[in-house]
């Protein structure tokens, strides 16, 4: 059977595995039960796609969204792999083609949605087609309290038992608690071979900003990245519509996406996003796991996400190709109040609400961090990291101050008003602002009235927001959102602990420079030309542009400028099938001239057999009229030379069986010399 490294190069176009992939591929291929936690963009899909090609039988892939399945099937077919999906979105012809491939024994990967497992006929169908491996994508969906719970994922453990085949589960988003749920529900509590390969996405620039005219902040961020594909996540459906309209009015190509849209309208936006360069989708989290586009250059949050896991997964949709990508998350006091209320007013049991508050606290801690955000984020997932140099806090370290006294004054105001008021009224008390509400309640007679006059109202808003971020105060849903003190604040109030705050984070920082260009100025025109060719080929084939080649592959082409098909085959992401299909087109863009190779030689491009073919061809030309140059001309066909180069016979007898007696007599010794020195 063909080895993993050979398939990796010939099918997927990669010279080497990414960190962690090889050991996972080995375990899955060997039939081990596997749980792999890998960062988005770390190459999860290859860890079950490659073993599927190395194992007998069919690998069934359970994946949560139709769009995700269709994209992966398209990419596999483009690489020459027999794959198919049985989904409710299939046409009759597509479904028939899948069944025909299964009946013929050609299909290696079958994608199905978890909902299909609810049908009684599903198990019999999977038994009949000879399933030898189950791969579960987005395995965190099995977590009942997670942000992407899918009830039908709970059936997968039963399926594994019924088919009695190994199961490999993959996800990029799983804290320790979620990992325990995956093991319990998919593997019956029997620990699989587990791989935890880091959560770091070093190509992502991380940034947070306190809300200060949030629409302008998003428009400014998008303007600095005009022409690049991006996603803006919003907390409400209405905001997606208004923000998408604002982006269009400022010259961007933008579309809204949310759960209230008709299914066909959502599918149209998904299809456009996959195919169009530079489209911005303004979406609720409904635009989620189906996003498989590798060249998204930025993700912005117009509102605070629900948890640190949700944040990590949503920003992870940027830069899956490994090229630089940007993120920005806006947050404010209203976001914190909303997220607290959603937890407190939910139906979850008390212990789950406590866990959800802890997750939100982790995200707020990241938002209000004073030092490297990446180190803070990775610390949450149990990893250690030093300053990254690729986040806003490393770019511009914030000014901090000892906020202990200010926090104690704010807490005093909260307690002296019996925890019945929100930040606006409390700031009026602290700044000594006489309002009708202050007079009516005689709060101007409180000892705390006016004790914070040395701090501006703007700065007090930042202090209250940071207090909520540090979970010192929380909005009380039973008191219409009035702020109440938490146990965490008592040591500060009693003078037992101090707290450091950032200096008025509502003051707009110096705007970060526009993102670094993907290539040098010298290579930029060629990259644009390569993208134009990619777009034309993708439109003609009616597939997303990245199915042809992703951005990273085009960047490498622009920088290295291959001149031959052999050199083109060395580009990351250019496998044998894509080289055969697209090699000439892209070489023509780079050199202005397509490669002229015999079709038999073209199929060997980029492999050792290609180099052998060239050497054999040279030897043949020297001997076409024999050793003395006076014999009758004799030669081998191109396809025959290709067979010799591919099979590499090691004896005169083996070579004679390929060439026949006459050709073996003339070329045999010289050909064997070439083959013997090939290693």
C-alpha positions as a printed Julia matrix, in Angstrom:
679×3 Matrix{Float64}:
   0.0    0.0     0.0
   1.24   3.47   -0.82
   2.97   5.2     2.11
   1.65   8.23    3.96
   4.45  10.55    2.83
   3.95   9.62   -0.84
   0.19  10.19   -0.67
   0.76  13.43    1.22
   2.82  14.76   -1.67
   1.08  13.17   -4.65
  -2.53  13.75   -3.56
  -2.43  16.78   -1.27
   0.72  18.49   -2.57
   2.54  18.78    0.77
   6.23  17.93    1.2
   5.95  17.45    4.95
   3.37  17.02    7.7
   2.42  19.94    9.87
   3.32  19.65   13.57
   1.42  16.78   15.18
  -0.2   15.44   12.01
   2.08  12.47   11.35
   1.56  10.74   14.71
  -2.23  11.23   14.47
  -2.29   9.86   10.91
  -0.27   6.82   12.08
  -2.64   6.12   14.98
  -5.79   6.5    12.87
  -4.34   4.38   10.05
  -3.44   1.66   12.58
  -7.07   1.49   13.72
  -6.68   3.14   17.12
  -9.54   5.05   18.73
  -8.33   8.65   18.63
  -9.29  12.03   20.09
  -7.32  14.88   18.52
  -7.54  18.51   19.64
  -5.83  20.69   17.02
  -5.96  24.4    16.32
  -8.09  25.59   13.41
  -5.83  25.69   10.38
  -3.66  22.93   11.85
  -4.79  20.38    9.26
  -7.44  18.32   11.1
  -9.17  17.1     7.95
  -6.02  15.57    6.5
  -5.67  13.48    9.68
  -8.69  11.39    8.66
  -8.62  11.91    4.88
  -5.11  10.48    4.48
  -5.76   7.35    6.61
  -8.96   6.79    4.6
  -6.8    6.36    1.49
  -4.46   3.98    3.3
  -7.14   1.73    4.83
  -9.4   -0.81    3.17
 -13.1   -0.03    3.02
 -15.04   3.2     3.4
 -14.37   5.92    5.96
 -17.62   7.57    7.02
 -17.18  11.19    8.11
 -19.82  12.68   10.39
 -19.82  16.43    9.93
 -22.27  19.04   11.25
 -23.09  21.2     8.23
 -23.92  20.54    4.6
 -21.8   23.45    3.36
 -18.77  22.09    5.2
 -19.23  18.62    3.74
 -19.72  19.87    0.19
 -16.59  22.01    0.4
 -14.46  19.12    1.63
 -15.84  16.74   -0.99
 -15.14  19.31   -3.73
 -11.57  19.76   -2.52
 -10.99  16.0    -2.36
 -12.34  15.44   -5.86
 -10.13  18.25   -7.15
  -7.18  16.32   -5.68
  -8.32  13.1    -7.4
  -9.87  11.39   -4.37
 -13.15   9.47   -4.66
 -15.4   11.13   -2.07
 -19.08  11.91   -1.77
 -21.73  13.24    0.59
 -25.27  12.09    1.24
 -27.13  15.21    2.34
 -30.55  16.76    2.02
 -28.96  19.36   -0.26
 -27.97  16.8    -2.92
 -29.5   16.74   -6.35
 -30.81  13.37   -7.54
 -27.82  13.03   -9.88
 -25.37  13.72   -7.06
 -26.96  11.09   -4.83
 -27.02   8.54   -7.66
 -23.34   9.19   -8.35
 -22.49   8.53   -4.69
 -24.41   5.24   -4.65
 -22.8    4.16   -7.92
 -19.32   4.87   -6.53
 -20.2    2.87   -3.4
 -21.55  -0.06   -5.46
 -18.41  -0.02   -7.62
 -16.19  -0.05   -4.54
 -14.52   3.21   -5.6
 -15.66   5.56   -2.85
 -13.15   6.07   -0.02
 -14.82   8.82    2.03
 -18.55   9.19    2.64
 -19.72  12.36    4.41
 -23.04  12.3     6.29
 -24.77  14.66    8.71
 -25.41  13.44   12.28
 -29.16  13.84   11.72
 -29.04  10.95    9.21
 -28.2    8.61   12.12
 -31.75   9.1    13.41
 -33.11   7.16   10.42
 -33.52   3.46   11.13
 -32.09   2.54    7.72
 -28.78   4.36    8.32
 -27.13   1.57   10.3
 -28.0   -1.11    7.73
 -26.72   1.13    4.93
 -23.4    1.71    6.7
 -23.01  -2.0     7.42
 -23.7   -2.86    3.77
 -21.1   -0.5     2.29
 -18.24  -1.84    4.41
 -17.4    1.02    6.76
 -13.98   0.46    8.32
 -13.51   3.78   10.16
 -15.72   6.53   11.64
 -14.31  10.06   11.65
 -16.15  12.72   13.66
 -15.48  16.33   12.72
 -16.29  19.13   15.21
 -16.55  16.55   18.0
 -17.24  19.26   20.61
 -20.83  19.29   19.27
 -21.44  16.28   21.54
 -21.17  18.55   24.6
 -24.71  19.19   25.8
 -23.75  22.48   27.43
 -21.43  23.66   24.69
 -22.11  26.52   22.31
 -22.54  24.19   19.29
 -24.47  21.26   20.8
 -26.05  18.92   18.22
 -28.35  16.31   19.83
 -27.76  13.73   17.09
 -24.06  13.64   17.96
 -25.15  11.61   21.0
 -26.0    8.71   18.6
 -22.42   8.37   17.38
 -21.24   6.26   20.33
 -24.05   3.79   19.65
 -23.03   3.69   15.97
 -19.4    2.92   16.89
 -20.54   0.01   19.04
 -22.9   -1.34   16.38
 -20.32  -1.23   13.56
 -17.46  -2.29   15.86
 -14.95  -0.11   14.01
 -12.41   2.44   15.28
 -13.48   6.04   15.76
 -11.37   9.17   15.35
 -12.8   12.39   16.81
 -11.46  15.84   15.94
 -12.09  19.36   17.19
 -10.31  22.66   17.63
 -12.42  23.82   20.57
 -12.52  21.71   23.71
 -11.56  22.63   27.25
 -10.89  19.87   29.8
 -14.58  19.57   30.7
 -15.65  19.2    27.07
 -12.92  16.63   26.41
 -14.3   14.53   29.27
 -17.78  14.7    27.71
 -16.42  13.6    24.32
 -14.68  10.58   25.88
 -17.79   9.63   27.88
 -20.28   9.93   25.01
 -18.28   8.81   21.97
 -15.93   6.27   23.56
 -18.08   4.99   26.47
 -15.61   6.45   28.94
 -12.73   4.28   27.66
  -9.87   6.68   27.04
  -8.88   6.83   23.37
  -5.37   7.68   22.24
  -5.43  11.45   22.77
  -3.46  14.16   21.04
  -3.48  17.76   22.23
  -1.51  19.77   19.73
  -1.74  23.28   20.97
  -4.15  26.13   20.56
  -1.69  28.73   19.29
  -2.45  30.39   15.95
   0.69  32.53   15.57
  -0.44  33.99   12.23
  -3.49  35.64   13.87
  -3.06  39.17   15.21
  -5.25  39.5    18.32
  -6.82  42.81   19.3
  -9.62  44.04   21.6
 -10.99  47.56   21.91
 -13.54  49.14   24.21
 -16.6   50.33   22.32
 -16.42  53.98   21.33
 -18.71  54.59   18.32
 -18.57  50.88   17.43
 -19.95  51.31   13.91
 -17.14  53.74   13.08
 -14.62  51.36   14.65
 -15.76  48.46   12.44
 -15.9   50.63    9.31
 -12.4   51.93   10.02
 -11.07  48.4    10.55
 -12.66  47.18    7.3
 -11.43  50.23    5.36
  -7.81  49.4     6.22
  -8.39  45.92    4.74
 -10.45  46.78    1.69
 -10.62  44.04   -0.91
  -9.88  41.27    1.6
 -12.41  38.61    2.63
 -13.65  39.12    6.18
 -16.38  38.28    8.69
 -18.05  40.64   11.15
 -19.9   38.87   13.96
 -22.81  40.73   15.58
 -24.97  39.98   18.59
 -28.33  40.62   16.89
 -29.94  39.96   13.53
 -30.9   43.61   13.12
 -27.31  44.75   13.55
 -26.1   42.43   10.78
 -28.47  44.15    8.35
 -27.61  47.73    9.33
 -23.86  47.13    9.48
 -23.8   45.31    6.14
 -25.64  48.27    4.62
 -23.15  50.71    6.17
 -20.25  48.72    4.7
 -21.86  48.74    1.25
 -22.4   52.48    1.48
 -18.69  52.96    2.13
 -17.65  50.99   -0.94
 -17.32  47.42    0.33
 -18.96  44.3    -1.06
 -20.91  43.05    1.96
 -23.84  40.74    2.77
 -25.81  40.03    5.95
 -26.34  36.5     7.26
 -28.55  35.38   10.16
 -30.94  32.65   11.26
 -34.02  34.68   10.36
 -33.22  34.62    6.64
 -34.79  32.13    4.25
 -32.63  29.01    3.8
 -32.08  29.73    0.1
 -30.91  33.26    0.92
 -28.44  31.93    3.48
 -27.14  29.37    0.97
 -26.66  32.12   -1.58
 -24.51  34.15    0.86
 -22.47  31.03    1.73
 -21.92  30.3    -1.95
 -20.91  33.9    -2.69
 -18.49  33.97    0.23
 -16.77  30.81   -0.98
 -16.43  32.05   -4.55
 -16.0   35.83   -4.38
 -12.74  37.51   -3.44
 -13.13  40.38   -0.98
 -16.72  39.73    0.18
 -17.49  40.71    3.79
 -20.2   38.7     5.57
 -21.83  40.42    8.54
 -23.35  37.6    10.55
 -24.67  36.23   13.77
 -23.07  33.02   15.0
 -25.48  31.22   12.62
 -22.62  31.71   10.15
 -20.53  29.16   11.92
 -18.98  25.8    11.4
 -19.84  25.67    7.7
 -17.14  28.26    6.99
 -14.3   26.33    5.35
 -12.76  29.16    3.32
  -8.99  29.11    4.0
  -8.13  32.66    2.89
 -10.32  34.77    5.2
  -7.98  37.63    6.06
  -9.83  39.12    9.04
 -12.57  38.53   11.61
 -14.13  41.3    13.69
 -16.6   41.07   16.55
 -18.93  44.06   16.75
 -20.19  42.62   20.06
 -18.58  40.5    22.77
 -18.81  36.72   22.08
 -20.52  34.39   24.54
 -17.41  32.68   25.9
 -13.72  32.26   25.38
 -14.37  29.01   23.45
 -16.8   30.78   21.12
 -14.29  33.6    20.66
 -11.48  31.17   19.87
 -13.52  29.25   17.33
 -14.89  32.36   15.62
 -11.53  34.12   15.22
 -10.11  30.76   14.11
 -11.98  31.09   10.83
  -9.4   33.66    9.74
  -6.1   32.67    8.2
  -6.67  28.93    7.93
  -4.11  28.93    5.09
  -1.4   30.01    7.54
  -0.92  33.46    5.98
  -1.21  36.57    8.21
  -4.73  37.45    9.38
  -6.23  40.09   11.7
  -8.85  39.98   14.45
 -10.63  42.74   16.39
 -13.15  42.31   19.2
 -15.2   45.25   20.5
 -16.73  45.11   23.97
 -18.54  47.37   26.39
 -20.5   47.43   29.62
 -23.75  46.65   27.81
 -22.19  43.49   26.34
 -21.16  42.31   29.8
 -24.62  42.99   31.24
 -26.24  41.11   28.34
 -23.98  38.06   28.64
 -24.45  37.89   32.44
 -28.23  38.15   32.04
 -28.28  35.39   29.4
 -26.5   33.06   31.82
 -28.58  33.98   34.87
 -31.89  33.81   33.04
 -31.12  30.53   31.27
 -32.54  27.13   32.15
 -29.22  25.5    33.04
 -28.74  24.08   36.55
 -26.81  26.22   39.09
 -23.49  24.42   38.64
 -23.67  24.97   34.86
 -24.44  28.66   35.34
 -21.39  28.95   37.58
 -19.24  27.31   34.89
 -20.66  29.64   32.24
 -19.89  32.69   34.38
 -16.34  31.36   34.78
 -15.99  31.01   31.0
 -17.27  34.54   30.51
 -14.84  35.75   33.19
 -11.99  34.18   31.22
 -13.05  36.08   28.1
 -13.43  39.34   30.02
 -10.01  38.77   31.55
  -8.65  38.5    28.02
 -10.47  41.68   27.0
  -9.17  43.65   29.99
  -5.65  42.14   29.94
  -2.63  44.37   30.58
  -0.03  42.15   28.93
   0.24  39.83   25.9
  -3.21  38.56   24.89
  -1.88  35.39   23.28
  -0.2   34.36   26.54
  -3.49  35.01   28.39
  -5.53  33.04   25.83
  -3.18  30.06   25.8
  -3.01  30.07   29.59
  -6.78  29.43   29.64
  -6.24  26.32   27.49
  -3.44  25.11   29.74
  -0.48  26.28   27.66
   2.36  28.62   28.54
   3.62  31.35   26.2
   5.77  34.44   26.37
   4.97  37.79   24.75
   3.99  37.09   21.16
   4.72  40.39   19.4
   1.54  39.86   17.36
  -1.26  41.35   19.46
  -2.34  44.9    20.22
  -0.87  44.82   23.75
   2.53  43.73   22.46
   2.3   46.41   19.73
   1.41  49.16   22.22
   1.64  48.22   25.92
  -1.22  49.93   27.8
  -0.74  52.52   30.51
  -1.89  51.16   33.86
  -2.54  52.61   37.31
  -3.34  51.41   40.81
  -7.13  51.39   40.7
  -7.65  50.18   44.26
  -8.88  53.51   45.64
 -11.21  54.18   42.69
 -12.68  50.68   42.93
 -13.26  51.04   46.69
 -15.09  54.34   46.11
 -17.29  52.7    43.46
 -18.02  49.72   45.73
 -18.9   52.09   48.57
 -21.37  53.91   46.32
 -22.96  50.59   45.34
 -23.33  49.41   48.95
 -24.56  52.77   50.3
 -27.38  52.7    47.72
 -28.28  49.12   48.71
 -27.18  47.67   45.33
 -30.26  49.06   43.58
 -28.72  51.21   40.83
 -26.8   50.99   37.58
 -23.52  52.57   36.56
 -25.02  55.84   35.27
 -26.6   56.81   38.6
 -23.55  55.63   40.57
 -21.25  57.78   38.43
 -23.53  60.76   39.08
 -23.03  60.15   42.81
 -19.26  59.76   42.53
 -18.8   62.85   40.35
 -21.18  64.96   42.47
 -23.66  65.51   39.64
 -26.98  66.81   41.0
 -29.85  65.24   39.08
 -33.56  65.01   39.89
 -33.03  61.32   40.68
 -30.16  62.16   43.08
 -32.25  64.8    44.88
 -35.37  62.63   45.05
 -33.44  59.85   46.79
 -31.3   62.28   48.86
 -28.17  60.61   47.52
 -26.41  63.98   47.58
 -26.26  63.47   51.36
 -24.25  60.25   51.07
 -20.59  60.31   52.21
 -19.6   59.08   48.73
 -21.31  61.98   46.93
 -18.62  63.8    44.94
 -15.66  61.73   46.21
 -14.72  60.91   42.61
 -14.75  64.42   41.15
 -11.05  64.12   40.28
 -11.92  61.42   37.7
 -13.82  62.24   34.5
 -17.14  60.64   33.74
 -15.56  58.97   30.7
 -12.87  57.44   32.9
 -15.43  56.26   35.5
 -17.28  54.42   32.7
 -14.04  52.6    31.92
 -13.51  51.79   35.6
 -17.01  50.34   36.02
 -16.6   48.31   32.84
 -13.28  46.92   34.08
 -14.85  46.1    37.45
 -17.47  44.07   35.61
 -14.7   42.52   33.53
 -12.85  41.45   36.68
 -16.16  40.09   38.06
 -16.1   42.45   41.05
 -19.64  43.57   40.28
 -22.48  41.96   38.35
 -25.83  43.17   37.03
 -28.69  41.67   39.05
 -31.51  40.51   36.72
 -34.0   40.57   39.6
 -33.23  44.27   40.16
 -33.49  45.32   36.51
 -29.75  45.13   35.97
 -28.69  47.06   39.09
 -25.05  46.43   40.0
 -24.26  44.28   43.02
 -20.95  43.39   44.57
 -19.49  39.87   44.26
 -17.45  37.96   46.83
 -14.33  38.62   44.73
 -14.6   42.34   45.56
 -14.63  42.0    49.37
 -10.83  41.72   49.86
 -10.37  44.93   47.84
 -13.07  46.73   49.81
 -11.45  45.65   53.07
  -8.0   46.8    51.91
  -6.6   43.25   51.85
  -5.92  43.26   48.11
  -5.1   45.85   45.44
  -6.04  45.97   41.75
  -4.32  47.38   38.68
  -6.51  48.88   35.94
  -5.8   50.2    32.47
  -5.8   53.94   32.04
  -9.12  55.04   30.52
  -9.27  52.45   27.75
 -12.1   54.37   26.1
  -9.58  56.88   24.76
  -8.85  55.83   21.2
  -5.35  54.45   20.84
  -3.01  55.28   18.02
  -4.43  53.39   15.09
  -2.42  50.31   14.21
  -0.78  50.42   10.82
  -2.54  48.7     7.97
  -1.87  44.97    7.85
   1.38  43.79    6.36
   1.14  43.0     2.65
   0.98  39.31    1.79
   3.93  39.68   -0.62
   6.56  42.28   -1.48
   5.75  45.17   -3.81
   7.8   43.44   -6.48
   5.7   40.26   -6.32
   2.3   41.92   -5.82
   1.45  42.33   -9.56
   2.19  38.65  -10.2
   0.09  37.59   -7.2
  -2.82  39.65   -8.56
  -2.43  37.98  -11.97
  -2.35  34.52  -10.37
  -5.5   35.33   -8.39
  -7.24  36.49  -11.57
  -6.35  33.21  -13.29
  -7.56  31.27  -10.24
 -10.84  33.17  -10.24
 -11.4   32.47  -13.96
 -10.69  28.75  -13.55
 -12.89  28.53  -10.44
 -15.8   30.28  -12.15
 -15.5   28.01  -15.18
 -15.55  24.92  -12.93
 -18.23  26.43  -10.64
 -16.14  25.77   -7.52
 -14.77  28.08   -4.79
 -11.46  29.7    -5.71
  -9.54  27.92   -2.93
 -10.48  24.53   -4.42
  -8.16  25.44   -7.31
  -5.34  26.75   -5.05
  -5.43  28.64   -1.77
  -3.76  31.99   -1.13
  -0.71  30.45    0.48
   0.03  28.39   -2.63
  -0.32  31.43   -4.9
   1.91  33.48   -2.6
   4.62  30.81   -2.85
   4.25  30.8    -6.65
   4.61  34.58   -6.79
   7.69  34.54   -4.56
   9.54  31.56   -6.07
   8.35  31.93   -9.71
   8.69  28.3   -10.86
   9.75  27.99  -14.5
   8.91  24.33  -15.17
   6.29  21.81  -14.17
   8.89  20.05  -12.04
   9.53  23.26  -10.14
   5.8   23.91   -9.94
   5.34  20.47   -8.35
   7.55  21.62   -5.47
   5.1   24.35   -4.48
   3.15  23.59   -1.28
  -0.4   22.54   -2.12
   0.33  21.43   -5.71
  -0.41  17.7    -5.84
  -0.16  15.48   -8.91
  -3.8   15.9    -9.94
  -3.76  19.69   -9.62
  -0.42  19.91  -11.38
  -1.88  17.98  -14.31
  -5.07  20.06  -14.33
  -3.77  23.57  -13.65
   0.01  23.52  -14.02
   0.16  24.89  -17.57
  -2.32  27.68  -16.82
  -0.34  29.06  -13.89
   3.05  28.56  -15.52
   1.73  30.55  -18.44
   0.93  33.42  -16.07
   4.38  33.25  -14.48
   6.54  32.69  -17.56
   4.23  33.78  -20.36
   4.67  30.33  -21.86
   3.07  27.01  -21.0
   5.3   24.03  -20.27
   5.82  21.81  -23.3
   5.99  18.24  -22.09
   4.73  14.97  -23.49
   1.6   13.92  -21.55
   3.4   10.79  -20.26
   6.24  12.95  -18.88
   3.8   15.53  -17.52
   2.25  12.93  -15.23
   5.66  12.35  -13.65
   6.36  16.02  -13.02
   7.76  16.76   -9.6
   8.57  13.12   -8.79
  11.82  11.19   -8.89
  10.34   9.29  -11.82
  10.25  12.58  -13.75
  13.99  13.06  -13.3
  14.6    9.41  -14.27
  12.46   9.86  -17.37
  14.62  12.8   -18.46
  17.83  10.81  -17.93
  16.45   7.77  -19.79
  15.35  10.01  -22.64
  18.88  11.47  -22.88
  20.44   7.97  -22.88
  17.98   6.85  -25.55
  18.83   9.8   -27.78
  22.52   8.86  -27.52
  21.78   5.25  -28.52
  18.99   5.73  -31.04
  21.38   4.46  -33.8
  23.34   2.12  -31.58
  26.78   2.41  -29.97
  28.56   3.14  -33.26
  25.83   5.41  -34.67
  25.28   3.33  -37.79
  22.51   0.95  -36.8
  18.85   1.16  -37.76
  17.03   3.82  -35.64
  15.19   2.41  -32.63
  13.42   4.15  -29.73
  10.95   3.64  -26.89
   7.59   5.4   -26.76
   7.08   8.11  -24.16
   4.63   5.9   -22.26
   7.17   3.04  -22.24
   9.87   5.33  -20.86
   7.42   6.48  -18.21
   6.8    2.85  -17.2
  10.52   2.21  -16.85
  10.95   5.38  -14.76
   7.99   4.5   -12.54
   8.59   0.74  -12.08
  12.42   0.99  -11.91
  13.22  -2.63  -12.88
  16.43  -3.82  -11.22
  17.44  -6.71  -13.51
  17.96  -7.27  -17.21
  15.15  -9.83  -17.19
  12.64  -7.42  -15.63
  13.67  -4.7   -18.07
  13.33  -7.05  -21.05
   9.77  -7.91  -20.02
   8.94  -4.2   -20.21
  10.9   -3.25  -23.35
  10.94  -6.41  -25.43
  14.12  -8.14  -26.65
  15.27  -5.68  -29.34
  14.96  -2.55  -27.18
  16.38  -4.32  -24.14
  19.4   -5.39  -26.18
  20.12  -1.81  -27.3
  19.11   0.26  -24.25
  19.09  -2.26  -21.38
  22.61  -1.88  -19.93
  22.54   1.92  -20.16
  19.03   2.13  -18.68
  20.03  -0.15  -15.78
  23.03   2.09  -15.07
  20.7    5.11  -14.82
  18.28   3.22  -12.57
  21.06   1.89  -10.33
  22.32   5.38   -9.54
  18.84   6.83   -8.92
  18.94   6.42   -5.14
